[in-house]
Amino acid sequence: MYLEPRPGIAWPSPHLRELKDAVRALLGLDDDTAVIIRQLTCSEPSHPPLETVVAVLPMDGEAHRWTLHRPTDQITENDLRATLLHHRPS
């Protein structure tokens, strides 16, 4: 059985899937831990208009969130490594 997205709902881009896989690998996450990556509009005057939020939601334990101040399509694995491993989650 092949699942099709509902009308108006797009499947994640290959780049977004790569970013999620990179988050899993960098943090050593298991399959039961949800990784959510969303691009949001930022209204803070000193920040770019788009930002990317990475959230990690383990089944048991504390959720963590990081914000990268650039659009999702500009995020690289090196950006994730620098942010996730060197900054405390918010």
Coordinates of N, CA and C in Angstrom, one line a residue:
M1 N 0.8 -1.2 0.0 CA 0.0 0.0 0.0 C 0.9 1.2 0.0
Y2 N 0.7 2.1 -0.9 CA 1.4 3.4 -1.0 C 0.6 4.5 -0.5
L3 N 1.2 5.3 0.5 CA 0.5 6.4 1.0 C 0.7 7.7 0.2
E4 N -0.3 8.4 -0.1 CA -0.2 9.6 -0.8 C -0.5 10.8 0.2
P5 N 0.1 11.9 0.1 CA -0.2 13.0 1.0 C -1.6 13.5 0.6
R6 N -2.3 14.1 1.7 CA -3.6 14.7 1.4 C -3.4 15.9 0.6
P7 N -4.4 16.3 -0.2 CA -4.3 17.5 -1.0 C -3.8 18.7 -0.2
G8 N -2.9 19.4 -0.7 CA -2.4 20.6 0.0 C -1.3 20.3 1.0
I9 N -1.0 19.0 1.3 CA 0.0 18.6 2.3 C 1.2 18.1 1.5
A10 N 2.4 18.6 1.6 CA 3.5 18.2 0.9 C 4.4 17.2 1.8
W11 N 5.0 16.2 1.2 CA 5.9 15.4 1.9 C 7.1 16.2 2.2
P12 N 7.9 15.8 3.3 CA 9.1 16.5 3.5 C 10.1 16.4 2.4
S13 N 10.8 17.5 2.2 CA 11.8 17.5 1.1 C 13.0 16.6 1.4
P14 N 13.7 16.1 0.4 CA 14.9 15.3 0.7 C 15.9 16.0 1.6
H15 N 16.0 17.3 1.5 CA 17.0 18.1 2.3 C 16.5 18.0 3.8
L16 N 15.2 18.1 4.0 CA 14.7 18.1 5.4 C 14.9 16.7 6.0
R17 N 14.7 15.7 5.2 CA 15.0 14.3 5.7 C 16.4 14.1 6.0
E18 N 17.3 14.7 5.2 CA 18.8 14.6 5.5 C 19.1 15.3 6.8
L19 N 18.5 16.5 7.0 CA 18.7 17.2 8.3 C 18.2 16.4 9.5
K20 N 17.1 15.8 9.4 CA 16.5 15.0 10.5 C 17.5 13.8 10.7
D21 N 17.9 13.1 9.7 CA 18.9 12.0 9.8 C 20.2 12.5 10.5
A22 N 20.6 13.7 10.1 CA 21.8 14.2 10.7 C 21.6 14.5 12.2
V23 N 20.5 15.0 12.6 CA 20.2 15.3 14.0 C 20.2 14.0 14.8
R24 N 19.6 12.9 14.2 CA 19.5 11.6 14.9 C 21.0 11.1 15.1
A25 N 21.8 11.2 14.0 CA 23.1 10.7 14.1 C 24.0 11.5 15.1
L26 N 23.9 12.8 15.0 CA 24.7 13.7 15.9 C 24.4 13.5 17.4
L27 N 23.1 13.2 17.7 CA 22.7 13.1 19.1 C 22.5 11.7 19.5
G28 N 22.7 10.7 18.6 CA 22.6 9.3 19.0 C 21.2 8.9 19.4
L29 N 20.2 9.4 18.6 CA 18.8 9.2 19.0 C 18.3 7.9 18.5
D30 N 17.4 7.3 19.3 CA 16.7 6.1 18.9 C 15.5 6.4 18.1
D31 N 14.9 5.3 17.5 CA 13.7 5.5 16.6 C 12.5 6.0 17.3
D32 N 12.4 5.9 18.7 CA 11.3 6.3 19.4 C 11.3 7.8 19.7
T33 N 12.4 8.5 19.4 CA 12.5 9.9 19.7 C 12.1 10.7 18.4
A34 N 11.2 11.6 18.6 CA 10.7 12.4 17.4 C 11.7 13.5 17.2
V35 N 12.0 13.8 15.9 CA 12.8 14.9 15.5 C 11.9 15.8 14.6
I36 N 11.7 17.0 15.0 CA 10.9 18.0 14.3 C 11.7 19.1 13.8
I37 N 11.7 19.5 12.5 CA 12.4 20.6 12.0 C 11.4 21.5 11.3
R38 N 11.2 22.7 11.7 CA 10.3 23.6 11.1 C 10.9 25.0 10.8
Q39 N 10.5 25.5 9.6 CA 11.0 26.9 9.3 C 9.8 27.8 9.7
L40 N 10.2 28.9 10.4 CA 9.2 29.8 10.9 C 9.6 31.2 10.5
T41 N 8.6 32.1 10.5 CA 8.8 33.5 10.3 C 9.3 34.1 11.6
C42 N 10.3 34.9 11.6 CA 10.9 35.6 12.7 C 10.6 37.1 12.6
S43 N 10.0 37.6 13.7 CA 9.7 39.0 13.7 C 10.6 39.9 14.5
E44 N 11.7 39.3 15.1 CA 12.6 40.1 15.8 C 13.5 41.0 14.9
P45 N 13.6 42.3 15.2 CA 14.2 43.2 14.2 C 15.7 42.9 13.9
S46 N 16.4 42.3 14.8 CA 17.8 42.0 14.5 C 18.1 40.6 13.9
H47 N 17.0 39.9 13.6 CA 17.2 38.6 13.0 C 16.7 38.5 11.6
P48 N 17.1 37.5 10.8 CA 16.6 37.3 9.5 C 15.1 37.0 9.5
P49 N 14.4 37.2 8.4 CA 12.9 37.0 8.4 C 12.5 35.5 8.6
L50 N 13.4 34.6 8.3 CA 13.1 33.2 8.5 C 14.1 32.5 9.4
E51 N 13.6 31.6 10.3 CA 14.5 30.9 11.1 C 14.1 29.4 11.1
T52 N 15.0 28.5 11.5 CA 14.7 27.1 11.6 C 14.8 26.6 13.0
V53 N 13.7 25.9 13.4 CA 13.7 25.4 14.8 C 13.8 23.9 14.7
V54 N 14.7 23.3 15.5 CA 14.9 21.9 15.6 C 14.4 21.5 17.0
A55 N 13.5 20.5 17.1 CA 13.0 20.0 18.4 C 13.2 18.5 18.4
V56 N 13.6 18.1 19.6 CA 13.9 16.6 19.8 C 12.9 16.3 21.0
L57 N 12.0 15.3 20.7 CA 11.0 14.9 21.7 C 11.1 13.4 22.0
P58 N 11.9 13.1 23.1 CA 12.0 11.7 23.4 C 10.8 11.1 24.1
M59 N 10.5 9.8 23.9 CA 9.3 9.2 24.6 C 9.4 9.4 26.1
D60 N 10.6 9.1 26.6 CA 10.8 9.3 28.1 C 11.9 10.3 28.3
G61 N 11.6 11.4 28.9 CA 12.7 12.4 29.1 C 12.2 13.8 28.7
E62 N 13.2 14.7 28.7 CA 13.0 16.1 28.5 C 13.1 16.4 27.0
A63 N 12.2 17.3 26.5 CA 12.3 17.8 25.1 C 13.4 18.9 25.0
H64 N 14.0 19.0 23.9 CA 15.0 20.0 23.7 C 14.7 20.8 22.4
R65 N 15.1 22.0 22.3 CA 14.8 22.8 21.1 C 16.0 23.8 20.9
W66 N 16.3 23.9 19.6 CA 17.4 24.8 19.2 C 16.8 25.7 18.0
T67 N 17.3 26.9 17.9 CA 16.9 27.8 16.9 C 18.1 28.2 16.1
L68 N 18.0 28.1 14.7 CA 19.1 28.5 13.8 C 18.5 29.7 13.0
H69 N 19.2 30.8 13.0 CA 18.6 32.0 12.4 C 18.9 32.1 10.9
R70 N 18.4 31.1 10.2 CA 18.5 31.1 8.7 C 17.4 30.1 8.2
P71 N 17.0 30.2 6.9 CA 16.0 29.3 6.4 C 16.5 27.9 6.4
T72 N 15.6 27.0 6.4 CA 15.9 25.5 6.4 C 16.8 25.1 5.3
D73 N 16.5 25.6 4.1 CA 17.2 25.2 2.9 C 18.7 25.7 2.9
Q74 N 19.1 26.5 3.9 CA 20.4 27.0 4.0 C 21.2 26.3 5.1
I75 N 20.5 25.4 5.9 CA 21.1 24.7 7.0 C 21.9 23.5 6.5
T76 N 23.1 23.3 7.0 CA 24.0 22.2 6.6 C 24.2 21.3 7.8
E77 N 24.7 20.1 7.6 CA 25.1 19.2 8.7 C 26.1 19.9 9.6
N78 N 27.0 20.7 9.1 CA 28.0 21.4 9.9 C 27.3 22.4 10.8
D79 N 26.2 23.1 10.3 CA 25.5 24.0 11.1 C 24.8 23.3 12.3
L80 N 24.2 22.2 12.0 CA 23.6 21.4 13.0 C 24.6 20.9 14.1
R81 N 25.7 20.5 13.6 CA 26.8 20.0 14.5 C 27.2 21.1 15.5
A82 N 27.4 22.3 14.9 CA 27.9 23.5 15.7 C 26.8 23.9 16.7
T83 N 25.5 23.8 16.3 CA 24.4 24.3 17.1 C 24.1 23.3 18.2
L84 N 23.8 22.0 17.8 CA 23.3 21.0 18.7 C 24.4 20.6 19.7
L85 N 25.6 20.5 19.3 CA 26.7 20.0 20.2 C 27.4 21.1 21.0
H86 N 27.2 22.3 20.6 CA 28.0 23.4 21.3 C 27.1 24.4 22.0
H87 N 25.7 24.3 21.8 CA 24.8 25.3 22.5 C 23.8 24.5 23.3
R88 N 23.6 25.0 24.5 CA 22.6 24.3 25.3 C 21.2 24.5 24.7
P89 N 20.4 23.5 24.7 CA 19.0 23.6 24.2 C 18.2 24.6 25.0
S90 N 17.2 25.2 24.3 CA 16.3 26.1 25.0 C 14.9 25.4 25.2

